[in-house]
Amino acid sequence: LATTYAGAGGTQAVTNSGSFQPDLVWVKNRSAAWNNNLADVLRGTGKTLFSDLTDAESTNSIYGYLSAFSASGFSVTAGSTSGNLTNQSGSNYVAWQWKANGSGSSNTSGSITSTVSANVTAGFSVVTYTGNEVKGASVGHGLGVTPNLIITKTRSLAGYDWAVYHSSLTSGY
């Protein structure tokens, strides 16, 4: 679900038209060329990954962040320097939102235990785990079928690209 809103500075509640609590929110400033911000219910509020950077996870960015999930949307905070990433006064934003299954639960289906929030009907899940550097390790995703698209990013180390898999690609791509 896509929701557009006008930045107001400070902290602002954003209500979506679907009347649901999102579990993954992707925010983009439409008025300026600022970074894309991804926040999810598993990592919690204030935690941001930038889809267009190789940075490590940011916490309570001085440029703005998602500060709360609510029953029908989320809240954004401008940050201490500028709200250009999520809530700058005079900027326009779009927030894409996905519903998984709330705060998540432990999943031991793979060789690495993960925390999963899955919407099986939609074929979508948010997963967090700690890697073990073992080649061939597997991570449970809670969907019950092989996913067609997987997007991963290390949260703790800067300089690492996003890894993307799609079922139409052959091995090694």
Short mmCIF file of N, CA and C in Angstrom, two decimals:
data_model
loop_
_atom_site.label_atom_id
_atom_site.label_comp_id
_atom_site.label_asym_id
_atom_site.label_seq_id
_atom_site.Cartn_x
_atom_site.Cartn_y
_atom_site.Cartn_z
N LEU A 1 0.84 -1.18 0.00
CA LEU A 1 0.00 0.00 0.00
C LEU A 1 0.89 1.24 0.00
N ALA A 2 0.63 2.16 -0.88
CA ALA A 2 1.39 3.41 -0.94
C ALA A 2 0.57 4.53 -0.30
N THR A 3 1.23 5.32 0.55
CA THR A 3 0.60 6.46 1.20
C THR A 3 1.48 7.67 0.97
N THR A 4 0.90 8.76 0.52
CA THR A 4 1.66 10.00 0.37
C THR A 4 1.32 10.92 1.54
N TYR A 5 2.31 11.74 1.92
CA TYR A 5 2.07 12.70 2.99
C TYR A 5 3.02 13.88 2.84
N ALA A 6 2.63 14.99 3.44
CA ALA A 6 3.46 16.20 3.43
C ALA A 6 4.24 16.27 4.74
N GLY A 7 5.53 16.55 4.64
CA GLY A 7 6.36 16.68 5.83
C GLY A 7 5.93 17.88 6.66
N ALA A 8 6.01 17.73 7.98
CA ALA A 8 5.56 18.79 8.87
C ALA A 8 6.65 19.20 9.86
N GLY A 9 7.78 18.49 9.86
CA GLY A 9 8.80 18.73 10.87
C GLY A 9 8.37 18.09 12.18
N GLY A 10 9.29 17.97 13.13
CA GLY A 10 8.94 17.35 14.41
C GLY A 10 8.55 15.90 14.25
N THR A 11 7.53 15.48 14.99
CA THR A 11 6.99 14.12 14.88
C THR A 11 5.59 14.19 14.33
N GLN A 12 5.27 13.28 13.41
CA GLN A 12 3.98 13.30 12.73
C GLN A 12 3.46 11.88 12.57
N ALA A 13 2.17 11.67 12.86
CA ALA A 13 1.51 10.40 12.60
C ALA A 13 1.03 10.37 11.15
N VAL A 14 1.26 9.23 10.48
CA VAL A 14 0.82 9.04 9.10
C VAL A 14 -0.16 7.88 9.10
N THR A 15 -1.36 8.10 8.59
CA THR A 15 -2.40 7.08 8.56
C THR A 15 -2.52 6.53 7.14
N ASN A 16 -2.57 5.20 7.02
CA ASN A 16 -2.73 4.61 5.69
C ASN A 16 -4.20 4.34 5.41
N SER A 17 -4.55 4.22 4.14
CA SER A 17 -5.95 4.00 3.74
C SER A 17 -6.39 2.56 3.96
N GLY A 18 -5.46 1.67 4.25
CA GLY A 18 -5.80 0.27 4.45
C GLY A 18 -6.16 -0.07 5.89
N SER A 19 -6.02 0.89 6.79
CA SER A 19 -6.32 0.70 8.21
C SER A 19 -5.65 -0.54 8.78
N PHE A 20 -4.35 -0.67 8.55
CA PHE A 20 -3.59 -1.79 9.11
C PHE A 20 -2.25 -1.30 9.63
N GLN A 21 -1.70 -2.05 10.59
CA GLN A 21 -0.37 -1.74 11.09
C GLN A 21 0.64 -2.35 10.14
N PRO A 22 1.46 -1.53 9.49
CA PRO A 22 2.47 -2.08 8.58
C PRO A 22 3.60 -2.74 9.36
N ASP A 23 4.21 -3.75 8.74
CA ASP A 23 5.36 -4.43 9.35
C ASP A 23 6.66 -4.09 8.64
N LEU A 24 6.56 -3.54 7.44
CA LEU A 24 7.69 -3.01 6.69
C LEU A 24 7.24 -1.71 6.05
N VAL A 25 8.02 -0.65 6.26
CA VAL A 25 7.71 0.66 5.68
C VAL A 25 8.94 1.17 4.94
N TRP A 26 8.73 1.58 3.69
CA TRP A 26 9.78 2.13 2.84
C TRP A 26 9.39 3.58 2.56
N VAL A 27 10.16 4.56 3.06
CA VAL A 27 9.85 5.98 2.93
C VAL A 27 10.82 6.64 1.96
N LYS A 28 10.28 7.48 1.07
CA LYS A 28 11.12 8.22 0.11
C LYS A 28 10.63 9.66 0.01
N ASN A 29 11.56 10.60 0.13
CA ASN A 29 11.26 12.02 -0.08
C ASN A 29 11.07 12.22 -1.58
N ARG A 30 9.90 12.73 -1.97
CA ARG A 30 9.60 12.95 -3.39
C ARG A 30 9.97 14.35 -3.85
N SER A 31 10.34 15.22 -2.92
CA SER A 31 10.68 16.61 -3.26
C SER A 31 12.17 16.82 -3.47
N ALA A 32 12.98 15.86 -3.05
CA ALA A 32 14.44 16.00 -3.14
C ALA A 32 15.07 14.62 -3.28
N ALA A 33 16.30 14.60 -3.74
CA ALA A 33 17.01 13.34 -3.98
C ALA A 33 17.70 12.85 -2.72
N TRP A 34 16.90 12.49 -1.69
CA TRP A 34 17.45 11.94 -0.46
C TRP A 34 17.29 10.43 -0.46
N ASN A 35 17.95 9.79 0.49
CA ASN A 35 17.98 8.33 0.55
C ASN A 35 16.62 7.70 0.81
N ASN A 36 16.47 6.45 0.34
CA ASN A 36 15.31 5.61 0.63
C ASN A 36 15.51 4.98 2.00
N ASN A 37 14.48 4.97 2.84
CA ASN A 37 14.58 4.49 4.21
C ASN A 37 13.67 3.29 4.42
N LEU A 38 14.22 2.21 4.93
CA LEU A 38 13.42 1.03 5.23
C LEU A 38 13.44 0.75 6.72
N ALA A 39 12.25 0.60 7.29
CA ALA A 39 12.09 0.27 8.70
C ALA A 39 11.13 -0.91 8.81
N ASP A 40 11.37 -1.77 9.78
CA ASP A 40 10.47 -2.92 9.96
C ASP A 40 10.24 -3.21 11.43
N VAL A 41 9.18 -3.92 11.68
CA VAL A 41 8.73 -4.20 13.05
C VAL A 41 9.71 -5.11 13.79
N LEU A 42 10.46 -5.97 13.10
CA LEU A 42 11.40 -6.86 13.78
C LEU A 42 12.60 -6.11 14.34
N ARG A 43 13.16 -5.20 13.58
CA ARG A 43 14.31 -4.43 14.05
C ARG A 43 13.87 -3.33 15.00
N GLY A 44 12.64 -2.86 14.85
CA GLY A 44 12.09 -1.87 15.75
C GLY A 44 12.21 -0.44 15.24
N THR A 45 11.56 0.45 15.95
CA THR A 45 11.54 1.85 15.55
C THR A 45 12.92 2.48 15.71
N GLY A 46 13.15 3.50 14.89
CA GLY A 46 14.43 4.19 14.92
C GLY A 46 15.53 3.52 14.12
N LYS A 47 15.32 2.27 13.71
CA LYS A 47 16.32 1.52 12.94
C LYS A 47 16.03 1.68 11.45
N THR A 48 17.03 2.11 10.69
CA THR A 48 16.84 2.38 9.27
C THR A 48 17.92 1.70 8.45
N LEU A 49 17.51 1.11 7.34
CA LEU A 49 18.42 0.66 6.30
C LEU A 49 18.14 1.51 5.08
N PHE A 50 19.18 1.91 4.37
CA PHE A 50 19.04 2.73 3.18
C PHE A 50 19.19 1.84 1.95
N SER A 51 18.13 1.69 1.17
CA SER A 51 18.15 0.77 0.04
C SER A 51 19.11 1.20 -1.06
N ASP A 52 19.47 2.47 -1.09
CA ASP A 52 20.34 2.99 -2.14
C ASP A 52 21.78 3.19 -1.66
N LEU A 53 22.12 2.65 -0.48
CA LEU A 53 23.48 2.76 0.05
C LEU A 53 23.97 1.41 0.56
N THR A 54 25.26 1.31 0.78
CA THR A 54 25.83 0.10 1.39
C THR A 54 26.13 0.31 2.87
N ASP A 55 25.58 1.37 3.46
CA ASP A 55 25.80 1.69 4.87
C ASP A 55 25.26 0.59 5.79
N ALA A 56 25.81 0.53 6.99
CA ALA A 56 25.24 -0.31 8.03
C ALA A 56 23.94 0.33 8.51
N GLU A 57 23.20 -0.39 9.31
CA GLU A 57 21.95 0.11 9.87
C GLU A 57 22.20 1.40 10.66
N SER A 58 21.31 2.36 10.50
CA SER A 58 21.37 3.62 11.23
C SER A 58 20.34 3.58 12.36
N THR A 59 20.67 4.17 13.49
CA THR A 59 19.74 4.26 14.61
C THR A 59 19.43 5.72 14.89
N ASN A 60 18.14 6.06 14.86
CA ASN A 60 17.67 7.42 15.14
C ASN A 60 18.48 8.47 14.36
N SER A 61 18.45 8.34 13.05
CA SER A 61 19.21 9.22 12.16
C SER A 61 18.92 10.69 12.45
N ILE A 62 19.95 11.50 12.41
CA ILE A 62 19.78 12.93 12.61
C ILE A 62 18.95 13.55 11.48
N TYR A 63 18.76 12.82 10.38
CA TYR A 63 18.00 13.30 9.23
C TYR A 63 16.56 12.79 9.21
N GLY A 64 16.15 12.08 10.25
CA GLY A 64 14.77 11.61 10.34
C GLY A 64 14.68 10.10 10.33
N TYR A 65 13.59 9.58 10.92
CA TYR A 65 13.40 8.13 11.03
C TYR A 65 11.95 7.79 11.36
N LEU A 66 11.60 6.54 11.19
CA LEU A 66 10.29 6.05 11.59
C LEU A 66 10.35 5.81 13.10
N SER A 67 9.47 6.49 13.84
CA SER A 67 9.56 6.46 15.30
C SER A 67 8.48 5.62 15.98
N ALA A 68 7.46 5.17 15.24
CA ALA A 68 6.42 4.32 15.85
C ALA A 68 5.62 3.62 14.76
N PHE A 69 5.17 2.41 15.07
CA PHE A 69 4.18 1.71 14.26
C PHE A 69 2.85 1.86 14.99
N SER A 70 1.76 2.08 14.26
CA SER A 70 0.46 2.22 14.90
C SER A 70 -0.54 1.29 14.22
N ALA A 71 -1.73 1.19 14.77
CA ALA A 71 -2.76 0.28 14.27
C ALA A 71 -3.18 0.62 12.84
N SER A 72 -2.98 1.85 12.40
CA SER A 72 -3.38 2.23 11.05
C SER A 72 -2.31 3.06 10.34
N GLY A 73 -1.05 2.79 10.65
CA GLY A 73 0.03 3.51 9.99
C GLY A 73 1.30 3.54 10.81
N PHE A 74 1.91 4.71 10.90
CA PHE A 74 3.20 4.85 11.57
C PHE A 74 3.43 6.32 11.88
N SER A 75 4.46 6.61 12.65
CA SER A 75 4.87 7.99 12.92
C SER A 75 6.30 8.18 12.45
N VAL A 76 6.59 9.39 12.00
CA VAL A 76 7.94 9.76 11.57
C VAL A 76 8.42 10.93 12.40
N THR A 77 9.72 10.97 12.64
CA THR A 77 10.34 12.04 13.40
C THR A 77 11.40 12.70 12.53
N ALA A 78 11.46 14.01 12.59
CA ALA A 78 12.36 14.76 11.71
C ALA A 78 13.83 14.55 12.03
N GLY A 79 14.19 14.17 13.24
CA GLY A 79 15.59 14.05 13.61
C GLY A 79 16.11 15.37 14.15
N SER A 80 17.34 15.37 14.62
CA SER A 80 17.88 16.55 15.30
C SER A 80 18.47 17.60 14.36
N THR A 81 18.84 17.23 13.14
CA THR A 81 19.46 18.17 12.22
C THR A 81 18.49 18.63 11.14
N SER A 82 17.83 17.68 10.53
CA SER A 82 16.92 17.96 9.43
C SER A 82 16.04 16.75 9.25
N GLY A 83 14.84 16.96 8.82
CA GLY A 83 13.93 15.83 8.62
C GLY A 83 13.85 15.41 7.18
N ASN A 84 14.87 15.72 6.37
CA ASN A 84 14.75 15.50 4.94
C ASN A 84 14.51 14.05 4.54
N LEU A 85 14.84 13.09 5.39
CA LEU A 85 14.62 11.69 5.04
C LEU A 85 13.19 11.24 5.29
N THR A 86 12.51 11.82 6.27
CA THR A 86 11.17 11.32 6.62
C THR A 86 10.13 12.38 6.92
N ASN A 87 10.53 13.60 7.33
CA ASN A 87 9.50 14.54 7.78
C ASN A 87 9.95 15.99 7.77
N GLN A 88 10.56 16.42 6.69
CA GLN A 88 10.99 17.82 6.59
C GLN A 88 9.81 18.68 6.16
N SER A 89 9.59 19.75 6.87
CA SER A 89 8.52 20.67 6.52
C SER A 89 8.72 21.17 5.09
N GLY A 90 7.66 21.13 4.29
CA GLY A 90 7.74 21.58 2.90
C GLY A 90 8.10 20.49 1.90
N SER A 91 8.47 19.30 2.36
CA SER A 91 8.78 18.18 1.46
C SER A 91 7.59 17.23 1.38
N ASN A 92 7.48 16.56 0.26
CA ASN A 92 6.43 15.55 0.06
C ASN A 92 7.06 14.17 0.05
N TYR A 93 6.35 13.20 0.62
CA TYR A 93 6.88 11.85 0.81
C TYR A 93 5.90 10.80 0.30
N VAL A 94 6.46 9.63 -0.01
CA VAL A 94 5.64 8.44 -0.26
C VAL A 94 6.17 7.35 0.67
N ALA A 95 5.25 6.60 1.23
CA ALA A 95 5.61 5.48 2.11
C ALA A 95 4.89 4.24 1.61
N TRP A 96 5.67 3.26 1.15
CA TRP A 96 5.11 1.97 0.76
C TRP A 96 5.09 1.10 2.01
N GLN A 97 3.98 0.39 2.24
CA GLN A 97 3.81 -0.38 3.47
C GLN A 97 3.34 -1.79 3.16
N TRP A 98 3.92 -2.75 3.89
CA TRP A 98 3.54 -4.15 3.74
C TRP A 98 3.13 -4.71 5.09
N LYS A 99 2.13 -5.58 5.08
CA LYS A 99 1.65 -6.24 6.29
C LYS A 99 2.19 -7.66 6.30
N ALA A 100 2.91 -8.00 7.36
CA ALA A 100 3.38 -9.38 7.54
C ALA A 100 2.52 -10.00 8.64
N ASN A 101 3.07 -10.22 9.83
CA ASN A 101 2.27 -10.83 10.90
C ASN A 101 2.72 -10.35 12.27
N GLY A 102 2.95 -9.05 12.38
CA GLY A 102 3.27 -8.49 13.69
C GLY A 102 4.73 -8.63 14.08
N SER A 103 4.97 -8.67 15.37
CA SER A 103 6.33 -8.57 15.92
C SER A 103 7.22 -9.77 15.68
N GLY A 104 6.70 -10.85 15.14
CA GLY A 104 7.53 -11.99 14.76
C GLY A 104 7.66 -13.04 15.83
N SER A 105 8.18 -14.19 15.39
CA SER A 105 8.42 -15.30 16.30
C SER A 105 9.66 -16.06 15.84
N SER A 106 10.19 -16.85 16.73
CA SER A 106 11.39 -17.62 16.44
C SER A 106 11.08 -18.70 15.40
N ASN A 107 12.01 -18.88 14.46
CA ASN A 107 11.84 -19.88 13.41
C ASN A 107 13.10 -20.73 13.36
N THR A 108 12.95 -22.03 13.56
CA THR A 108 14.09 -22.94 13.57
C THR A 108 14.11 -23.84 12.34
N SER A 109 13.41 -23.44 11.28
CA SER A 109 13.34 -24.27 10.07
C SER A 109 14.67 -24.38 9.34
N GLY A 110 15.53 -23.42 9.45
CA GLY A 110 16.83 -23.48 8.77
C GLY A 110 17.94 -23.88 9.73
N SER A 111 19.16 -23.90 9.21
CA SER A 111 20.31 -24.20 10.06
C SER A 111 20.67 -23.02 10.96
N ILE A 112 20.11 -21.85 10.65
CA ILE A 112 20.26 -20.65 11.47
C ILE A 112 18.89 -20.27 12.00
N THR A 113 18.76 -20.10 13.30
CA THR A 113 17.49 -19.66 13.87
C THR A 113 17.24 -18.21 13.48
N SER A 114 16.02 -17.91 13.05
CA SER A 114 15.66 -16.57 12.62
C SER A 114 14.45 -16.09 13.40
N THR A 115 14.17 -14.82 13.30
CA THR A 115 12.92 -14.25 13.79
C THR A 115 12.14 -13.83 12.56
N VAL A 116 10.88 -14.27 12.49
CA VAL A 116 10.10 -14.12 11.27
C VAL A 116 8.73 -13.50 11.56
N SER A 117 8.34 -12.59 10.70
CA SER A 117 6.98 -12.08 10.65
C SER A 117 6.51 -12.36 9.23
N ALA A 118 5.57 -13.32 9.07
CA ALA A 118 5.19 -13.79 7.73
C ALA A 118 3.71 -13.61 7.45
N ASN A 119 3.41 -13.18 6.25
CA ASN A 119 2.05 -13.14 5.73
C ASN A 119 2.00 -14.20 4.64
N VAL A 120 1.62 -15.41 5.00
CA VAL A 120 1.64 -16.54 4.08
C VAL A 120 0.72 -16.30 2.89
N THR A 121 -0.45 -15.73 3.13
CA THR A 121 -1.41 -15.46 2.06
C THR A 121 -0.82 -14.55 0.99
N ALA A 122 -0.10 -13.52 1.41
CA ALA A 122 0.50 -12.58 0.47
C ALA A 122 1.85 -13.07 -0.06
N GLY A 123 2.41 -14.12 0.56
CA GLY A 123 3.72 -14.61 0.13
C GLY A 123 4.84 -13.66 0.47
N PHE A 124 4.74 -13.02 1.65
CA PHE A 124 5.69 -11.99 2.05
C PHE A 124 6.11 -12.22 3.50
N SER A 125 7.41 -12.07 3.78
CA SER A 125 7.86 -12.14 5.16
C SER A 125 9.04 -11.20 5.39
N VAL A 126 9.16 -10.79 6.65
CA VAL A 126 10.31 -10.02 7.11
C VAL A 126 11.08 -10.96 8.02
N VAL A 127 12.38 -11.07 7.81
CA VAL A 127 13.20 -12.02 8.55
C VAL A 127 14.45 -11.31 9.06
N THR A 128 14.84 -11.62 10.28
CA THR A 128 16.12 -11.14 10.79
C THR A 128 16.86 -12.34 11.39
N TYR A 129 18.16 -12.36 11.22
CA TYR A 129 18.97 -13.47 11.74
C TYR A 129 20.42 -13.01 11.88
N THR A 130 21.19 -13.77 12.61
CA THR A 130 22.63 -13.53 12.73
C THR A 130 23.35 -14.62 11.95
N GLY A 131 24.10 -14.21 10.94
CA GLY A 131 24.82 -15.16 10.10
C GLY A 131 25.91 -15.88 10.88
N ASN A 132 26.31 -17.05 10.34
CA ASN A 132 27.35 -17.84 11.02
C ASN A 132 28.57 -18.10 10.13
N GLU A 133 28.60 -17.49 8.93
CA GLU A 133 29.70 -17.62 7.98
C GLU A 133 29.93 -19.05 7.51
N VAL A 134 28.91 -19.89 7.59
CA VAL A 134 28.99 -21.26 7.11
C VAL A 134 28.39 -21.32 5.71
N LYS A 135 29.17 -21.76 4.74
CA LYS A 135 28.68 -21.89 3.38
C LYS A 135 27.54 -22.90 3.35
N GLY A 136 26.46 -22.53 2.68
CA GLY A 136 25.30 -23.42 2.56
C GLY A 136 24.33 -23.34 3.72
N ALA A 137 24.55 -22.41 4.66
CA ALA A 137 23.62 -22.24 5.78
C ALA A 137 22.25 -21.84 5.23
N SER A 138 21.20 -22.20 5.95
CA SER A 138 19.84 -21.86 5.51
C SER A 138 19.11 -21.12 6.62
N VAL A 139 18.14 -20.30 6.20
CA VAL A 139 17.39 -19.46 7.12
C VAL A 139 15.90 -19.67 6.86
N GLY A 140 15.15 -19.99 7.90
CA GLY A 140 13.69 -20.14 7.77
C GLY A 140 13.03 -18.80 7.51
N HIS A 141 11.98 -18.82 6.67
CA HIS A 141 11.30 -17.58 6.28
C HIS A 141 9.81 -17.60 6.58
N GLY A 142 9.28 -18.73 7.00
CA GLY A 142 7.89 -18.81 7.43
C GLY A 142 6.83 -18.86 6.35
N LEU A 143 7.21 -18.98 5.09
CA LEU A 143 6.23 -18.95 4.01
C LEU A 143 5.69 -20.31 3.61
N GLY A 144 6.40 -21.37 3.92
CA GLY A 144 5.92 -22.71 3.57
C GLY A 144 6.21 -23.14 2.14
N VAL A 145 6.63 -22.22 1.29
CA VAL A 145 7.03 -22.51 -0.09
C VAL A 145 8.30 -21.73 -0.39
N THR A 146 9.03 -22.15 -1.41
CA THR A 146 10.25 -21.46 -1.80
C THR A 146 9.93 -20.05 -2.29
N PRO A 147 10.58 -19.04 -1.73
CA PRO A 147 10.31 -17.66 -2.20
C PRO A 147 10.84 -17.44 -3.61
N ASN A 148 10.17 -16.57 -4.36
CA ASN A 148 10.63 -16.19 -5.69
C ASN A 148 11.60 -15.01 -5.65
N LEU A 149 11.55 -14.23 -4.58
CA LEU A 149 12.41 -13.06 -4.44
C LEU A 149 12.92 -13.00 -3.01
N ILE A 150 14.23 -12.82 -2.86
CA ILE A 150 14.86 -12.67 -1.55
C ILE A 150 15.79 -11.47 -1.62
N ILE A 151 15.65 -10.55 -0.68
CA ILE A 151 16.51 -9.38 -0.59
C ILE A 151 17.14 -9.39 0.80
N THR A 152 18.48 -9.35 0.87
CA THR A 152 19.16 -9.37 2.16
C THR A 152 20.18 -8.23 2.25
N LYS A 153 20.47 -7.83 3.48
CA LYS A 153 21.46 -6.79 3.73
C LYS A 153 22.06 -7.00 5.09
N THR A 154 23.39 -6.97 5.19
CA THR A 154 24.03 -7.00 6.50
C THR A 154 23.69 -5.69 7.21
N ARG A 155 23.35 -5.78 8.48
CA ARG A 155 22.95 -4.60 9.24
C ARG A 155 24.11 -3.99 10.00
N SER A 156 25.15 -4.76 10.27
CA SER A 156 26.19 -4.29 11.18
C SER A 156 27.47 -3.83 10.48
N LEU A 157 27.62 -4.10 9.20
CA LEU A 157 28.87 -3.75 8.50
C LEU A 157 28.58 -2.83 7.32
N ALA A 158 29.32 -1.75 7.22
CA ALA A 158 29.19 -0.84 6.09
C ALA A 158 30.00 -1.36 4.90
N GLY A 159 29.61 -0.94 3.71
CA GLY A 159 30.37 -1.28 2.51
C GLY A 159 29.94 -2.57 1.84
N TYR A 160 28.94 -3.24 2.35
CA TYR A 160 28.46 -4.48 1.73
C TYR A 160 27.18 -4.21 0.95
N ASP A 161 27.15 -4.70 -0.28
CA ASP A 161 25.99 -4.51 -1.14
C ASP A 161 24.79 -5.30 -0.63
N TRP A 162 23.63 -4.92 -1.12
CA TRP A 162 22.42 -5.69 -0.93
C TRP A 162 22.54 -6.94 -1.80
N ALA A 163 22.14 -8.07 -1.28
CA ALA A 163 22.13 -9.31 -2.06
C ALA A 163 20.70 -9.60 -2.47
N VAL A 164 20.48 -9.82 -3.76
CA VAL A 164 19.13 -10.03 -4.27
C VAL A 164 19.10 -11.32 -5.08
N TYR A 165 18.12 -12.15 -4.80
CA TYR A 165 17.89 -13.39 -5.55
C TYR A 165 16.50 -13.34 -6.15
N HIS A 166 16.38 -13.80 -7.39
CA HIS A 166 15.06 -14.01 -7.99
C HIS A 166 15.06 -15.36 -8.68
N SER A 167 13.94 -16.04 -8.60
CA SER A 167 13.85 -17.40 -9.12
C SER A 167 14.10 -17.50 -10.62
N SER A 168 13.99 -16.42 -11.37
CA SER A 168 14.25 -16.47 -12.81
C SER A 168 15.73 -16.39 -13.15
N LEU A 169 16.57 -16.08 -12.15
CA LEU A 169 18.01 -16.01 -12.38
C LEU A 169 18.65 -17.38 -12.20
N THR A 170 19.72 -17.61 -12.92
CA THR A 170 20.44 -18.87 -12.77
C THR A 170 21.46 -18.72 -11.64
N SER A 171 22.04 -19.82 -11.22
CA SER A 171 22.99 -19.85 -10.12
C SER A 171 24.16 -18.90 -10.38
N GLY A 172 24.55 -18.16 -9.37
CA GLY A 172 25.68 -17.26 -9.47
C GLY A 172 25.30 -15.83 -9.85
N TYR A 173 24.02 -15.59 -10.09
CA TYR A 173 23.58 -14.23 -10.45
C TYR A 173 22.71 -13.68 -9.36
#
